GROMACS .gro file of N, CA, C and O in nm:
model
  416
    1UNK      N    1  -0.813  -0.538  -1.209
    1UNK     CA    2  -0.701  -0.539  -1.172
    1UNK      C    3  -0.621  -0.644  -1.130
    1UNK      O    4  -0.707  -0.647  -1.000
    2UNK      N    5  -0.542  -0.799  -1.164
    2UNK     CA    6  -0.520  -0.890  -1.087
    2UNK      C    7  -0.375  -0.818  -1.028
    2UNK      O    8  -0.269  -0.753  -1.071
    3UNK      N    9  -0.362  -0.887  -0.900
    3UNK     CA   10  -0.273  -0.794  -0.797
    3UNK      C   11  -0.205  -0.998  -0.739
    3UNK      O   12  -0.263  -1.047  -0.700
    4UNK      N   13  -0.076  -0.988  -0.738
    4UNK     CA   14   0.003  -1.080  -0.684
    4UNK      C   15   0.135  -1.044  -0.606
    4UNK      O   16   0.176  -0.922  -0.643
    5UNK      N   17   0.163  -1.099  -0.499
    5UNK     CA   18   0.280  -1.065  -0.424
    5UNK      C   19   0.415  -1.173  -0.508
    5UNK      O   20   0.546  -1.162  -0.454
    6UNK      N   21   0.334  -1.269  -0.603
    6UNK     CA   22   0.468  -1.331  -0.703
    6UNK      C   23   0.489  -1.267  -0.752
    6UNK      O   24   0.473  -1.175  -0.841
    7UNK      N   25   0.569  -1.373  -0.862
    7UNK     CA   26   0.636  -1.292  -0.997
    7UNK      C   27   0.600  -1.332  -1.104
    7UNK      O   28   0.662  -1.324  -1.216
    8UNK      N   29   0.495  -1.346  -1.055
    8UNK     CA   30   0.412  -1.436  -1.192
    8UNK      C   31   0.274  -1.444  -1.186
    8UNK      O   32   0.222  -1.439  -1.035
    9UNK      N   33   0.187  -1.484  -1.305
    9UNK     CA   34   0.034  -1.481  -1.241
    9UNK      C   35   0.056  -1.601  -1.363
    9UNK      O   36   0.050  -1.627  -1.434
   10UNK      N   37  -0.037  -1.705  -1.278
   10UNK     CA   38  -0.003  -1.854  -1.300
   10UNK      C   39  -0.127  -1.863  -1.449
   10UNK      O   40  -0.208  -1.834  -1.454
   11UNK      N   41  -0.054  -1.927  -1.539
   11UNK     CA   42  -0.103  -1.952  -1.648
   11UNK      C   43  -0.123  -1.828  -1.771
   11UNK      O   44  -0.205  -1.825  -1.883
   12UNK      N   45  -0.058  -1.741  -1.717
   12UNK     CA   46  -0.039  -1.611  -1.816
   12UNK      C   47   0.106  -1.605  -1.848
   12UNK      O   48   0.207  -1.619  -1.759
   13UNK      N   49   0.144  -1.541  -2.004
   13UNK     CA   50   0.251  -1.475  -2.004
   13UNK      C   51   0.264  -1.336  -2.035
   13UNK      O   52   0.154  -1.280  -2.066
   14UNK      N   53   0.354  -1.272  -1.932
   14UNK     CA   54   0.335  -1.149  -1.890
   14UNK      C   55   0.428  -1.089  -1.989
   14UNK      O   56   0.581  -1.127  -2.036
   15UNK      N   57   0.408  -0.952  -2.033
   15UNK     CA   58   0.497  -0.830  -2.082
   15UNK      C   59   0.497  -0.732  -1.961
   15UNK      O   60   0.429  -0.651  -1.913
   16UNK      N   61   0.649  -0.713  -1.948
   16UNK     CA   62   0.697  -0.616  -1.837
   16UNK      C   63   0.650  -0.479  -1.875
   16UNK      O   64   0.713  -0.425  -1.956
   17UNK      N   65   0.575  -0.369  -1.753
   17UNK     CA   66   0.530  -0.227  -1.818
   17UNK      C   67   0.626  -0.112  -1.752
   17UNK      O   68   0.654  -0.055  -1.779
   18UNK      N   69   0.659  -0.190  -1.618
   18UNK     CA   70   0.744  -0.109  -1.529
   18UNK      C   71   0.668  -0.057  -1.377
   18UNK      O   72   0.581  -0.131  -1.328
   19UNK      N   73   0.764  -0.035  -1.307
   19UNK     CA   74   0.706  -0.022  -1.197
   19UNK      C   75   0.642   0.071  -1.163
   19UNK      O   76   0.633   0.181  -1.251
   20UNK      N   77   0.518   0.012  -1.074
   20UNK     CA   78   0.422   0.145  -1.030
   20UNK      C   79   0.394   0.123  -0.883
   20UNK      O   80   0.449   0.049  -0.816
   21UNK      N   81   0.362   0.223  -0.824
   21UNK     CA   82   0.401   0.259  -0.666
   21UNK      C   83   0.270   0.382  -0.675
   21UNK      O   84   0.240   0.461  -0.717
   22UNK      N   85   0.228   0.373  -0.538
   22UNK     CA   86   0.091   0.411  -0.466
   22UNK      C   87   0.201   0.440  -0.320
   22UNK      O   88   0.198   0.387  -0.249
   23UNK      N   89   0.137   0.593  -0.280
   23UNK     CA   90   0.209   0.603  -0.149
   23UNK      C   91   0.079   0.731  -0.068
   23UNK      O   92   0.011   0.839  -0.129
   24UNK      N   93   0.106   0.757   0.064
   24UNK     CA   94   0.034   0.841   0.139
   24UNK      C   95   0.101   0.869   0.253
   24UNK      O   96   0.165   0.799   0.321
   25UNK      N   97   0.090   1.004   0.293
   25UNK     CA   98   0.177   1.037   0.402
   25UNK      C   99   0.028   1.052   0.510
   25UNK      O  100  -0.074   1.091   0.498
   26UNK      N  101   0.048   1.036   0.633
   26UNK     CA  102  -0.032   1.024   0.759
   26UNK      C  103   0.030   1.073   0.854
   26UNK      O  104   0.133   1.037   0.890
   27UNK      N  105  -0.087   1.155   0.930
   27UNK     CA  106  -0.048   1.180   1.087
   27UNK      C  107  -0.141   1.164   1.175
   27UNK      O  108  -0.245   1.123   1.129
   28UNK      N  109  -0.084   1.112   1.293
   28UNK     CA  110  -0.169   1.125   1.410
   28UNK      C  111  -0.241   1.228   1.428
   28UNK      O  112  -0.229   1.325   1.441
   29UNK      N  113  -0.388   1.207   1.491
   29UNK     CA  114  -0.473   1.309   1.570
   29UNK      C  115  -0.391   1.319   1.702
   29UNK      O  116  -0.378   1.221   1.762
   30UNK      N  117  -0.422   1.439   1.742
   30UNK     CA  118  -0.392   1.458   1.895
   30UNK      C  119  -0.458   1.371   1.968
   30UNK      O  120  -0.394   1.306   2.108
   31UNK      N  121  -0.558   1.368   1.961
   31UNK     CA  122  -0.682   1.252   2.041
   31UNK      C  123  -0.640   1.082   2.039
   31UNK      O  124  -0.618   1.053   2.147
   32UNK      N  125  -0.598   1.116   1.944
   32UNK     CA  126  -0.519   0.955   1.897
   32UNK      C  127  -0.391   0.937   1.974
   32UNK      O  128  -0.382   0.840   2.030
   33UNK      N  129  -0.303   1.029   1.983
   33UNK     CA  130  -0.189   1.013   2.042
   33UNK      C  131  -0.207   1.002   2.200
   33UNK      O  132  -0.131   0.889   2.229
   34UNK      N  133  -0.298   1.071   2.258
   34UNK     CA  134  -0.313   1.076   2.359
   34UNK      C  135  -0.338   0.934   2.451
   34UNK      O  136  -0.303   0.896   2.528
   35UNK      N  137  -0.433   0.894   2.362
   35UNK     CA  138  -0.483   0.769   2.339
   35UNK      C  139  -0.408   0.632   2.362
   35UNK      O  140  -0.413   0.550   2.409
   36UNK      N  141  -0.319   0.645   2.272
   36UNK     CA  142  -0.226   0.548   2.255
   36UNK      C  143  -0.124   0.570   2.371
   36UNK      O  144  -0.054   0.448   2.402
   37UNK      N  145  -0.072   0.666   2.395
   37UNK     CA  146   0.027   0.692   2.542
   37UNK      C  147  -0.058   0.639   2.656
   37UNK      O  148  -0.013   0.539   2.742
   38UNK      N  149  -0.199   0.625   2.684
   38UNK     CA  150  -0.256   0.604   2.747
   38UNK      C  151  -0.225   0.413   2.786
   38UNK      O  152  -0.232   0.337   2.849
   39UNK      N  153  -0.287   0.386   2.629
   39UNK     CA  154  -0.230   0.237   2.589
   39UNK      C  155  -0.144   0.188   2.634
   39UNK      O  156  -0.092   0.099   2.653
   40UNK      N  157  -0.053   0.267   2.621
   40UNK     CA  158   0.115   0.222   2.620
   40UNK      C  159   0.137   0.129   2.753
   40UNK      O  160   0.229   0.068   2.770
   41UNK      N  161   0.062   0.227   2.844
   41UNK     CA  162   0.041   0.216   2.999
   41UNK      C  163   0.017   0.088   3.031
   41UNK      O  164   0.086   0.017   3.073
   42UNK      N  165  -0.083   0.047   3.003
   42UNK     CA  166  -0.176  -0.060   3.036
   42UNK      C  167  -0.122  -0.183   2.924
   42UNK      O  168  -0.177  -0.301   2.947
   43UNK      N  169  -0.061  -0.160   2.831
   43UNK     CA  170  -0.033  -0.257   2.719
   43UNK      C  171  -0.200  -0.294   2.630
   43UNK      O  172  -0.294  -0.271   2.671
   44UNK      N  173  -0.180  -0.391   2.521
   44UNK     CA  174  -0.263  -0.406   2.408
   44UNK      C  175  -0.272  -0.358   2.292
   44UNK      O  176  -0.165  -0.274   2.278
   45UNK      N  177  -0.375  -0.371   2.188
   45UNK     CA  178  -0.342  -0.309   2.052
   45UNK      C  179  -0.423  -0.166   2.069
   45UNK      O  180  -0.537  -0.137   2.154
   46UNK      N  181  -0.355  -0.080   2.008
   46UNK     CA  182  -0.425   0.041   1.938
   46UNK      C  183  -0.508   0.033   1.821
   46UNK      O  184  -0.431   0.049   1.734
   47UNK      N  185  -0.644   0.007   1.845
   47UNK     CA  186  -0.738   0.005   1.773
   47UNK      C  187  -0.701   0.075   1.652
   47UNK      O  188  -0.740   0.090   1.529
   48UNK      N  189  -0.721   0.244   1.719
   48UNK     CA  190  -0.714   0.357   1.630
   48UNK      C  191  -0.573   0.343   1.517
   48UNK      O  192  -0.606   0.419   1.399
   49UNK      N  193  -0.497   0.327   1.569
   49UNK     CA  194  -0.382   0.332   1.495
   49UNK      C  195  -0.406   0.227   1.380
   49UNK      O  196  -0.353   0.161   1.264
   50UNK      N  197  -0.443   0.072   1.443
   50UNK     CA  198  -0.457  -0.023   1.356
   50UNK      C  199  -0.542   0.053   1.195
   50UNK      O  200  -0.473   0.019   1.092
   51UNK      N  201  -0.672   0.081   1.220
   51UNK     CA  202  -0.747   0.133   1.151
   51UNK      C  203  -0.657   0.257   1.041
   51UNK      O  204  -0.711   0.240   0.960
   52UNK      N  205  -0.585   0.346   1.088
   52UNK     CA  206  -0.562   0.447   1.041
   52UNK      C  207  -0.452   0.358   0.943
   52UNK      O  208  -0.438   0.411   0.823
   53UNK      N  209  -0.347   0.246   1.013
   53UNK     CA  210  -0.279   0.204   0.889
   53UNK      C  211  -0.300   0.123   0.743
   53UNK      O  212  -0.311   0.099   0.716
   54UNK      N  213  -0.437   0.061   0.819
   54UNK     CA  214  -0.565  -0.014   0.724
   54UNK      C  215  -0.581   0.074   0.613
   54UNK      O  216  -0.577   0.086   0.506
   55UNK      N  217  -0.630   0.153   0.658
   55UNK     CA  218  -0.694   0.296   0.591
   55UNK      C  219  -0.569   0.334   0.441
   55UNK      O  220  -0.643   0.352   0.358
   56UNK      N  221  -0.492   0.349   0.485
   56UNK     CA  222  -0.377   0.398   0.452
   56UNK      C  223  -0.300   0.333   0.339
   56UNK      O  224  -0.238   0.352   0.233
   57UNK      N  225  -0.297   0.158   0.410
   57UNK     CA  226  -0.230   0.078   0.264
   57UNK      C  227  -0.353   0.058   0.161
   57UNK      O  228  -0.306   0.045   0.086
   58UNK      N  229  -0.504   0.041   0.209
   58UNK     CA  230  -0.588   0.082   0.126
   58UNK      C  231  -0.569   0.182  -0.002
   58UNK      O  232  -0.565   0.163  -0.100
   59UNK      N  233  -0.545   0.286   0.061
   59UNK     CA  234  -0.511   0.449  -0.037
   59UNK      C  235  -0.402   0.435  -0.052
   59UNK      O  236  -0.387   0.416  -0.209
   60UNK      N  237  -0.291   0.386  -0.033
   60UNK     CA  238  -0.150   0.351  -0.133
   60UNK      C  239  -0.206   0.260  -0.238
   60UNK      O  240  -0.141   0.231  -0.355
   61UNK      N  241  -0.244   0.107  -0.195
   61UNK     CA  242  -0.287   0.031  -0.316
   61UNK      C  243  -0.382   0.103  -0.387
   61UNK      O  244  -0.342   0.043  -0.558
   62UNK      N  245  -0.452   0.170  -0.405
   62UNK     CA  246  -0.579   0.209  -0.459
   62UNK      C  247  -0.464   0.334  -0.563
   62UNK      O  248  -0.515   0.298  -0.716
   63UNK      N  249  -0.367   0.396  -0.502
   63UNK     CA  250  -0.313   0.488  -0.597
   63UNK      C  251  -0.233   0.437  -0.711
   63UNK      O  252  -0.204   0.458  -0.816
   64UNK      N  253  -0.167   0.282  -0.652
   64UNK     CA  254  -0.111   0.200  -0.719
   64UNK      C  255  -0.160   0.153  -0.845
   64UNK      O  256  -0.101   0.138  -0.963
   65UNK      N  257  -0.271   0.133  -0.789
   65UNK     CA  258  -0.331   0.094  -0.894
   65UNK      C  259  -0.378   0.135  -1.030
   65UNK      O  260  -0.372   0.107  -1.174
   66UNK      N  261  -0.407   0.246  -0.972
   66UNK     CA  262  -0.445   0.378  -1.098
   66UNK      C  263  -0.337   0.390  -1.184
   66UNK      O  264  -0.344   0.419  -1.281
   67UNK      N  265  -0.205   0.420  -1.114
   67UNK     CA  266  -0.079   0.413  -1.204
   67UNK      C  267  -0.077   0.309  -1.310
   67UNK      O  268  -0.051   0.305  -1.431
   68UNK      N  269  -0.090   0.171  -1.226
   68UNK     CA  270  -0.110   0.047  -1.336
   68UNK      C  271  -0.163   0.057  -1.466
   68UNK      O  272  -0.148   0.050  -1.570
   69UNK      N  273  -0.327   0.115  -1.441
   69UNK     CA  274  -0.423   0.128  -1.488
   69UNK      C  275  -0.359   0.275  -1.627
   69UNK      O  276  -0.421   0.210  -1.768
   70UNK      N  277  -0.324   0.334  -1.570
   70UNK     CA  278  -0.260   0.436  -1.666
   70UNK      C  279  -0.165   0.408  -1.796
   70UNK      O  280  -0.153   0.471  -1.897
   71UNK      N  281  -0.115   0.323  -1.751
   71UNK     CA  282   0.002   0.213  -1.856
   71UNK      C  283  -0.059   0.148  -1.954
   71UNK      O  284  -0.011   0.035  -2.012
   72UNK      N  285  -0.213   0.110  -1.893
   72UNK     CA  286  -0.265  -0.003  -1.969
   72UNK      C  287  -0.249  -0.146  -1.940
   72UNK      O  288  -0.238  -0.263  -2.023
   73UNK      N  289  -0.201  -0.160  -1.806
   73UNK     CA  290  -0.170  -0.316  -1.720
   73UNK      C  291  -0.307  -0.369  -1.659
   73UNK      O  292  -0.412  -0.311  -1.696
   74UNK      N  293  -0.272  -0.513  -1.709
   74UNK     CA  294  -0.362  -0.618  -1.692
   74UNK      C  295  -0.360  -0.665  -1.517
   74UNK      O  296  -0.437  -0.708  -1.447
   75UNK      N  297  -0.253  -0.627  -1.479
   75UNK     CA  298  -0.188  -0.693  -1.322
   75UNK      C  299  -0.081  -0.636  -1.262
   75UNK      O  300  -0.037  -0.548  -1.320
   76UNK      N  301  -0.069  -0.676  -1.156
   76UNK     CA  302   0.085  -0.600  -1.072
   76UNK      C  303   0.123  -0.702  -0.999
   76UNK      O  304   0.068  -0.771  -0.948
   77UNK      N  305   0.220  -0.737  -1.027
   77UNK     CA  306   0.281  -0.848  -0.946
   77UNK      C  307   0.416  -0.822  -0.851
   77UNK      O  308   0.447  -0.695  -0.888
   78UNK      N  309   0.478  -0.879  -0.803
   78UNK     CA  310   0.580  -0.868  -0.686
   78UNK      C  311   0.539  -0.748  -0.618
   78UNK      O  312   0.599  -0.654  -0.573
   79UNK      N  313   0.425  -0.758  -0.553
   79UNK     CA  314   0.362  -0.593  -0.525
   79UNK      C  315   0.399  -0.634  -0.321
   79UNK      O  316   0.424  -0.745  -0.303
   80UNK      N  317   0.456  -0.517  -0.294
   80UNK     CA  318   0.555  -0.479  -0.185
   80UNK      C  319   0.507  -0.328  -0.105
   80UNK      O  320   0.453  -0.276  -0.142
   81UNK      N  321   0.512  -0.384   0.022
   81UNK     CA  322   0.432  -0.237   0.090
   81UNK      C  323   0.558  -0.223   0.211
   81UNK      O  324   0.610  -0.295   0.230
   82UNK      N  325   0.568  -0.057   0.226
   82UNK     CA  326   0.659  -0.016   0.313
   82UNK      C  327   0.614   0.067   0.385
   82UNK      O  328   0.545   0.181   0.357
   83UNK      N  329   0.653   0.091   0.481
   83UNK     CA  330   0.633   0.197   0.603
   83UNK      C  331   0.726   0.269   0.666
   83UNK      O  332   0.847   0.212   0.685
   84UNK      N  333   0.738   0.408   0.648
   84UNK     CA  334   0.867   0.517   0.692
   84UNK      C  335   0.841   0.607   0.803
   84UNK      O  336   0.690   0.640   0.744
   85UNK      N  337   0.888   0.596   0.864
   85UNK     CA  338   0.853   0.765   0.935
   85UNK      C  339   0.867   0.880   0.905
   85UNK      O  340   1.033   0.850   0.900
   86UNK      N  341   0.796   0.952   0.860
   86UNK     CA  342   0.887   1.080   0.797
   86UNK      C  343   0.939   1.160   0.900
   86UNK      O  344   1.043   1.216   0.905
   87UNK      N  345   0.809   1.214   0.986
   87UNK     CA  346   0.865   1.287   1.116
   87UNK      C  347   0.796   1.266   1.256
   87UNK      O  348   0.676   1.208   1.197
   88UNK      N  349   0.798   1.311   1.366
   88UNK     CA  350   0.703   1.247   1.440
   88UNK      C  351   0.614   1.361   1.469
   88UNK      O  352   0.644   1.499   1.481
   89UNK      N  353   0.469   1.343   1.412
   89UNK     CA  354   0.398   1.229   1.441
   89UNK      C  355   0.359   1.174   1.287
   89UNK      O  356   0.278   1.115   1.242
   90UNK      N  357   0.443   1.181   1.185
   90UNK     CA  358   0.402   1.165   1.039
   90UNK      C  359   0.470   1.044   0.968
   90UNK      O  360   0.569   1.015   1.000
   91UNK      N  361   0.405   0.939   0.934
   91UNK     CA  362   0.473   0.867   0.867
   91UNK      C  363   0.418   0.802   0.688
   91UNK      O  364   0.292   0.854   0.679
   92UNK      N  365   0.468   0.759   0.609
   92UNK     CA  366   0.451   0.730   0.521
   92UNK      C  367   0.396   0.538   0.435
   92UNK      O  368   0.525   0.510   0.527
   93UNK      N  369   0.301   0.541   0.398
   93UNK     CA  370   0.316   0.436   0.364
   93UNK      C  371   0.291   0.385   0.228
   93UNK      O  372   0.224   0.466   0.142
   94UNK      N  373   0.365   0.316   0.157
   94UNK     CA  374   0.395   0.269   0.002
   94UNK      C  375   0.370   0.136  -0.033
   94UNK      O  376   0.426   0.026   0.014
   95UNK      N  377   0.278   0.150  -0.132
   95UNK     CA  378   0.312   0.037  -0.213
   95UNK      C  379   0.341   0.028  -0.388
   95UNK      O  380   0.334   0.116  -0.377
   96UNK      N  381   0.412  -0.092  -0.398
   96UNK     CA  382   0.478  -0.072  -0.515
   96UNK      C  383   0.502  -0.223  -0.567
   96UNK      O  384   0.469  -0.306  -0.503
   97UNK      N  385   0.455  -0.209  -0.706
   97UNK     CA  386   0.488  -0.329  -0.754
   97UNK      C  387   0.548  -0.327  -0.890
   97UNK      O  388   0.569  -0.229  -0.976
   98UNK      N  389   0.504  -0.415  -0.990
   98UNK     CA  390   0.579  -0.422  -1.127
   98UNK      C  391   0.435  -0.455  -1.201
   98UNK      O  392   0.365  -0.548  -1.190
   99UNK      N  393   0.414  -0.343  -1.298
   99UNK     CA  394   0.264  -0.351  -1.360
   99UNK      C  395   0.313  -0.392  -1.509
   99UNK      O  396   0.421  -0.421  -1.565
  100UNK      N  397   0.232  -0.530  -1.525
  100UNK     CA  398   0.220  -0.613  -1.662
  100UNK      C  399   0.110  -0.619  -1.739
  100UNK      O  400  -0.018  -0.603  -1.683
  101UNK      N  401   0.121  -0.663  -1.842
  101UNK     CA  402  -0.006  -0.653  -1.935
  101UNK      C  403   0.032  -0.829  -2.018
  101UNK      O  404   0.151  -0.866  -2.019
  102UNK      N  405  -0.093  -0.866  -1.987
  102UNK     CA  406  -0.115  -0.989  -2.065
  102UNK      C  407  -0.081  -1.054  -2.191
  102UNK      O  408  -0.102  -0.952  -2.275
  103UNK      N  409   0.016  -1.136  -2.246
  103UNK     CA  410   0.069  -1.159  -2.377
  103UNK      C  411  -0.068  -1.218  -2.427
  103UNK      O  412  -0.119  -1.334  -2.412
  104UNK      N  413  -0.097  -1.158  -2.580
  104UNK     CA  414  -0.173  -1.242  -2.632
  104UNK      C  415  -0.156  -1.354  -2.694
  104UNK      O  416  -0.099  -1.414  -2.726
   0.00000   0.00000   0.00000
């Protein structure tokens, strides 16, 4: 599956199949929350949250790809990511884009 943030794939003529998306809602572990609070006092990166969000983006991307494969897509273009706080301490990470098939 080819993935692109652009609205084209170089050298390919595209047939648009529609919007595809993948998402995940995640929460912080209480231990991570305590460590984040301590880190906020002294400053710096909260590595546990960075890794958590990286994993969430990967999962959202995999779910988006699965949806595109179900449509018979060859690629996903105009890929975007969004993050929204659902409630404290839960957040949603969403990946979305346009599924396309290469014209022969």
